[in-house]
Short mmCIF file of C-alpha atoms in Angstrom, two decimals:
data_model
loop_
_atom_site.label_atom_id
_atom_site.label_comp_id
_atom_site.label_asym_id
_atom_site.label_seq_id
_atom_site.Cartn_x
_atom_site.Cartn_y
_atom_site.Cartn_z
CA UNK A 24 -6.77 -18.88 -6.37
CA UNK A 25 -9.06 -16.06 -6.08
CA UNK A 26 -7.46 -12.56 -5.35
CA UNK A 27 -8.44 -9.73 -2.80
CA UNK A 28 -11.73 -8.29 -3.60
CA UNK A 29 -13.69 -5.34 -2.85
CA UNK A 30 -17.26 -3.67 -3.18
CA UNK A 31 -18.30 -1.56 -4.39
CA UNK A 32 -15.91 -0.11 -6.67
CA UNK A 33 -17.28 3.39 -6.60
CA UNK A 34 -19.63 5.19 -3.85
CA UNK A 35 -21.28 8.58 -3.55
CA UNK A 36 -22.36 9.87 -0.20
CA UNK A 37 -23.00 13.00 1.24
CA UNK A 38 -22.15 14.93 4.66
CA UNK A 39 -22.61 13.05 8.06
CA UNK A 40 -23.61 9.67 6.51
CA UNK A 41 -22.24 6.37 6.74
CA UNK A 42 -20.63 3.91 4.83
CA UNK A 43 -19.53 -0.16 5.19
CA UNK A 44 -17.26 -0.75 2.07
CA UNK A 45 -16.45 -4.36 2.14
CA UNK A 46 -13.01 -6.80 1.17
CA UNK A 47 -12.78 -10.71 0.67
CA UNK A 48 -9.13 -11.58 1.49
CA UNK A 49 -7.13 -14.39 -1.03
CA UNK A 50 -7.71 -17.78 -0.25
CA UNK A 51 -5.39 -18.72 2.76
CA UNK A 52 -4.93 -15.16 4.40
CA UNK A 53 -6.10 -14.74 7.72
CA UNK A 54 -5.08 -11.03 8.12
CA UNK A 55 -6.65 -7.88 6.38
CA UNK A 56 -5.70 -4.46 6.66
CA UNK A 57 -7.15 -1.12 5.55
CA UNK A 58 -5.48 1.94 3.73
CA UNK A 59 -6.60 5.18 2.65
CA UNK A 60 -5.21 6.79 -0.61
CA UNK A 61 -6.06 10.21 -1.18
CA UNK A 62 -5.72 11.97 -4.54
CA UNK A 63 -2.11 12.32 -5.60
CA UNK A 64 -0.72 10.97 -2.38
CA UNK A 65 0.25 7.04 -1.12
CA UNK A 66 -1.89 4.89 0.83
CA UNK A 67 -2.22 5.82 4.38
CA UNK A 68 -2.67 2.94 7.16
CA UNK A 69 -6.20 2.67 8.58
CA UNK A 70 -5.99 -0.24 10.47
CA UNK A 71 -5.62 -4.15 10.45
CA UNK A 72 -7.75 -6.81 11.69
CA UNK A 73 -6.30 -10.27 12.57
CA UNK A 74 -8.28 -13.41 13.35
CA UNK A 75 -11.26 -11.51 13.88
CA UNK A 76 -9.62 -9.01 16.34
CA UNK A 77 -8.04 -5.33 15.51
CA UNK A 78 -4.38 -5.92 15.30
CA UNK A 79 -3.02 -2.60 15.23
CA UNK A 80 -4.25 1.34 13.92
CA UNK A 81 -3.08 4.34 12.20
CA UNK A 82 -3.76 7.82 12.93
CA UNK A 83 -7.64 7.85 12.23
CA UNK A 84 -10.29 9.02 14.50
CA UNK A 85 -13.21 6.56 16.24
CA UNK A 86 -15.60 7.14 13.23
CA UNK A 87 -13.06 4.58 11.31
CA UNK A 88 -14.26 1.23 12.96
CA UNK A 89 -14.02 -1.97 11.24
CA UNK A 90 -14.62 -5.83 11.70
CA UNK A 91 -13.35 -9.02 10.12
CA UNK A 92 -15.70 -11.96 9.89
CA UNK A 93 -15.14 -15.82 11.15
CA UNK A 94 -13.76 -16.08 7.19
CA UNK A 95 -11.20 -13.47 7.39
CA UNK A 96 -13.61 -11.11 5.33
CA UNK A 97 -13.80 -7.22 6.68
CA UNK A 98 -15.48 -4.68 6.54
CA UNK A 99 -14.60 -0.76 6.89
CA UNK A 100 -17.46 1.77 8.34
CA UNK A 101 -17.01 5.32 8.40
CA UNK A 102 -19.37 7.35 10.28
CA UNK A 103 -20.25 10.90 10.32
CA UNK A 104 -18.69 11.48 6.94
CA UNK A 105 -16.59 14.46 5.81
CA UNK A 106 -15.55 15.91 2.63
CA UNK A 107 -11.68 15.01 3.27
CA UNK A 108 -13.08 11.28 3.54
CA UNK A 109 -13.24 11.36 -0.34
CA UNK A 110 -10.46 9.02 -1.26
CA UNK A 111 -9.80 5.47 -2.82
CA UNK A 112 -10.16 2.86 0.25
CA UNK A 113 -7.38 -0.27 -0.30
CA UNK A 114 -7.94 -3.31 1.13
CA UNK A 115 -5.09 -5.83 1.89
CA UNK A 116 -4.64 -9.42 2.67
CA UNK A 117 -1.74 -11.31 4.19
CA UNK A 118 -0.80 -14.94 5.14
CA UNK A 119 -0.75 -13.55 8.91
CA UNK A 120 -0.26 -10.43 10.64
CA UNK A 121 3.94 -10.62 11.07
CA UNK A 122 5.63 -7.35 9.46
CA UNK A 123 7.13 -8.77 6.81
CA UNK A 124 5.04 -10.14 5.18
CA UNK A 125 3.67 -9.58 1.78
CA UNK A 126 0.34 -7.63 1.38
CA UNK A 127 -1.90 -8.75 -1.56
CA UNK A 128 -4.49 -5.70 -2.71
CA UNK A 129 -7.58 -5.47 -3.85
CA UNK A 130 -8.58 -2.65 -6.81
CA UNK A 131 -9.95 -0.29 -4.01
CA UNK A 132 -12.95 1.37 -3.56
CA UNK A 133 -13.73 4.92 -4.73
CA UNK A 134 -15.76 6.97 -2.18
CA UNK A 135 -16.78 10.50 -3.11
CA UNK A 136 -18.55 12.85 -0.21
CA UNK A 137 -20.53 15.73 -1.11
CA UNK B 20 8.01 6.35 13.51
CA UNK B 21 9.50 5.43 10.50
CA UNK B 22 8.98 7.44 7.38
CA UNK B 23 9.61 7.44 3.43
CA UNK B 24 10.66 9.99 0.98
CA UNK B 25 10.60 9.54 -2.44
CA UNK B 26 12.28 12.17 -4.50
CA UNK B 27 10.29 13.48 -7.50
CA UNK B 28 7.30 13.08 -7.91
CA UNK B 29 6.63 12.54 -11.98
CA UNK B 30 10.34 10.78 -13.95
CA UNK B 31 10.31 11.01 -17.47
CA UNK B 32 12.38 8.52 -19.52
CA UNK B 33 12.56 7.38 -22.96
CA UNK B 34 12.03 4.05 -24.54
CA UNK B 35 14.57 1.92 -23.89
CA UNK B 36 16.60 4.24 -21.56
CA UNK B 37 17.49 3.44 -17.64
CA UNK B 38 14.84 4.24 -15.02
CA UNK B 39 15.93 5.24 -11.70
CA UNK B 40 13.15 6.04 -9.15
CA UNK B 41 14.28 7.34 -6.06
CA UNK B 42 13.68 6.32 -1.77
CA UNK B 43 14.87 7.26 1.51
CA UNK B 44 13.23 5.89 4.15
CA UNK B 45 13.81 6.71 8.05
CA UNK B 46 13.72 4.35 10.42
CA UNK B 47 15.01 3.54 14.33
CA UNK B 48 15.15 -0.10 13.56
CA UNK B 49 15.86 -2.33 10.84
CA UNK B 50 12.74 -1.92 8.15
CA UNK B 51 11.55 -4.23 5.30
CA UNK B 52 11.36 -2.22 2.37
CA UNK B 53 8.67 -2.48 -0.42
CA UNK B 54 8.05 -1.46 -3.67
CA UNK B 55 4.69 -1.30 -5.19
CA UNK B 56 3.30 -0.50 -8.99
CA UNK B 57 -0.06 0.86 -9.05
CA UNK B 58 -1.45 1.31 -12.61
CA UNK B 59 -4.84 3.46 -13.67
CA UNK B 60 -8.28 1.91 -11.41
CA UNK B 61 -5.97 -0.51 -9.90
CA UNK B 62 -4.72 -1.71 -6.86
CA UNK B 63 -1.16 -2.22 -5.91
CA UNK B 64 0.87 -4.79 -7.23
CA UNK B 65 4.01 -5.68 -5.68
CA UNK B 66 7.83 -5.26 -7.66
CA UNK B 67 10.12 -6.82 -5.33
CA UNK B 68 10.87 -6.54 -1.54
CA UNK B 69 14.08 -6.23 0.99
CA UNK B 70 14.15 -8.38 4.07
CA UNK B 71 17.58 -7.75 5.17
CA UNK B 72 19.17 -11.60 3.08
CA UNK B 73 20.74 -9.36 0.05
CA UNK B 74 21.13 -6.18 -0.35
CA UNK B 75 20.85 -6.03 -3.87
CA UNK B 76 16.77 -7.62 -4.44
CA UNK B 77 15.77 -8.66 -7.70
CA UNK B 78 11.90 -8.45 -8.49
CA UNK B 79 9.17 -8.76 -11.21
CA UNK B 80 9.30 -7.20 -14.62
CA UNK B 81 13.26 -6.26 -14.41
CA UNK B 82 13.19 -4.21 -11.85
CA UNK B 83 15.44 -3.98 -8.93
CA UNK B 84 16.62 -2.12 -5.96
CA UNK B 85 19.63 -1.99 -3.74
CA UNK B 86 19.28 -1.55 -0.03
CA UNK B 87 22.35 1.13 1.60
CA UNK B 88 22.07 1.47 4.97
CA UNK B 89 24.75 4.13 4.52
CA UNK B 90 22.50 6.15 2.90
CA UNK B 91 19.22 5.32 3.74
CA UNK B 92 18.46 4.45 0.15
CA UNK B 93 16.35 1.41 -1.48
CA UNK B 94 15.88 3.40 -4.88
CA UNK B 95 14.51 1.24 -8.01
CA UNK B 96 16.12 0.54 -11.26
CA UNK B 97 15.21 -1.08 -14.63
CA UNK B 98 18.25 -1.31 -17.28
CA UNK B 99 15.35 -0.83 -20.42
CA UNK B 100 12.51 1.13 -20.17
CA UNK B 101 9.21 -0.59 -22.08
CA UNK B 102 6.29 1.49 -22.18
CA UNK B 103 4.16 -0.99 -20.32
CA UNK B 104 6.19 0.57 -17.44
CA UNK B 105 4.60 3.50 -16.84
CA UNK B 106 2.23 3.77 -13.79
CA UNK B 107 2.50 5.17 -10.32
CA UNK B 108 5.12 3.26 -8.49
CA UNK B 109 5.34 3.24 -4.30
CA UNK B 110 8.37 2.73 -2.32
CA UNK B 111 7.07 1.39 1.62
CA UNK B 112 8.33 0.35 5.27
CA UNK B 113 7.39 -1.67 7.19
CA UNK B 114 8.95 -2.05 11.01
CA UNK B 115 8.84 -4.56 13.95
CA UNK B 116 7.29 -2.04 16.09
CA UNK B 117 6.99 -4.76 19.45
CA UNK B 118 3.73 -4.47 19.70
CA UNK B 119 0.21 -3.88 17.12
CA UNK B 120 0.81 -3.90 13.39
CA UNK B 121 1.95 -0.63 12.42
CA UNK B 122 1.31 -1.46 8.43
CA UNK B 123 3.27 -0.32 5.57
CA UNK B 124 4.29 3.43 5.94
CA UNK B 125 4.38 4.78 2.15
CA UNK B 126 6.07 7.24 0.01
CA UNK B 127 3.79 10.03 -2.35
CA UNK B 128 4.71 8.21 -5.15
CA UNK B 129 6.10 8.64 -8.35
CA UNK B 130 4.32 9.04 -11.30
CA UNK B 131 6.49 7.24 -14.45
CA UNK B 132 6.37 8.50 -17.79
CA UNK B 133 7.62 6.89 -21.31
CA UNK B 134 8.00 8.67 -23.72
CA UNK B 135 8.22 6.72 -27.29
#
């Protein structure tokens, strides 16, 4: 059984560009959801696709936008990037999108704006 | 909104001694509580989980928590410290909010140390 993935694992960008950082969910998992970790603080909830449609969002402006693919994969884009961007990006998977349920994650990708 | 608050934010303990990481959460309806380890260029792993069947949850590694309603408390315990334990651990919530997810809400985190 193949865990949650994610690529890459590090990124450099600078002001105003965008980035797609992308997640494979575990076998089996139909629901992916997106969390932002900042330096020194716990992960903050982006948002969460399920069966291809956005299930639900945290307190993050438009420029967050995501998508999740006919194989439960996603994708996170950020547009118009700022310095306070610069964090480690979690992906998780789940069995389906009820509360409860356990969330696998993936190592995270590091994204660094200059 | 629900909301967690985990007190300290770096525990030091010696080999072999009791860790006891602290959590209060907040919450307007009954929440699912989490704990998660995250060690160095990792992602999180999770310790053990409350889902309202026993209060007193049993997870991976030793580790275990007790849910009190009375005091809003789900604070983690291991009887032994090893030094494979230490690592940034994350105590979450996660509600029935009626309507889109709402995800896990986490805590800052505590940072464990063992000292030899």
């Amino acid at each position: 059984e193949t865990g949650v993935t994610q690529s890459p694992t590090h990124l450099i960008k600078t002001r105003g560009q965008q980035v797609t950082l992308r997640c494979s969910s575990q076998s089996g998992h139909n629901t992916v959801s997106w969390y932002q970790q900042a330096l020194g603080q716990g992960p903050q909830f982006i948002f969460q696709y399920y069966r291809e449609e956005e299930n639900g969002r945290g307190n993050f402006p438009p420029r967050f936008s995501g998508l999740q693919f006919p194989n439960y994969s996603s994708e996170l884009n950020v547009n118009a990037l700022e310095l306070d961007d610069s964090a480690l990006y979690l992906c998780a998977s789940s069995l389906d999108s009820r509360f409860y349920n356990e969330q696998f994650f993936g190592p995270g990708t590091r994204l660094t704006v200059l | 909104a629900q909301s967690v608050t985990q007190l300290g934010s770096h525990v030091s303990v010696s080999e072999g001694a009791l860790v006891l990481l602290r959590c209060n959460y907040s919450s307007s309806v009954p929440p699912y509580l989490f704990w998660y380890v995250q060690y160095p260029n990792q992602g999180l792993q999770l310790l053990l989980k409350y889902t309202s069947a026993a209060t007193l949850v049993k997870g991976i590694n030793g580790f275990e928590a007790e849910f009190k309603k009375s005091e809003t408390s789900f604070h983690l315990t291991k009887p032994s410290a090893h030094m494979s334990d230490a690592a940034e651990y994350f105590c979450a919530v996660s509600v029935d909010s009626g309507g889109g997810a709402d995800g896990l809400t986490f805590g800052k985190g505590t940072h464990l140390i063992i000292q030899p």
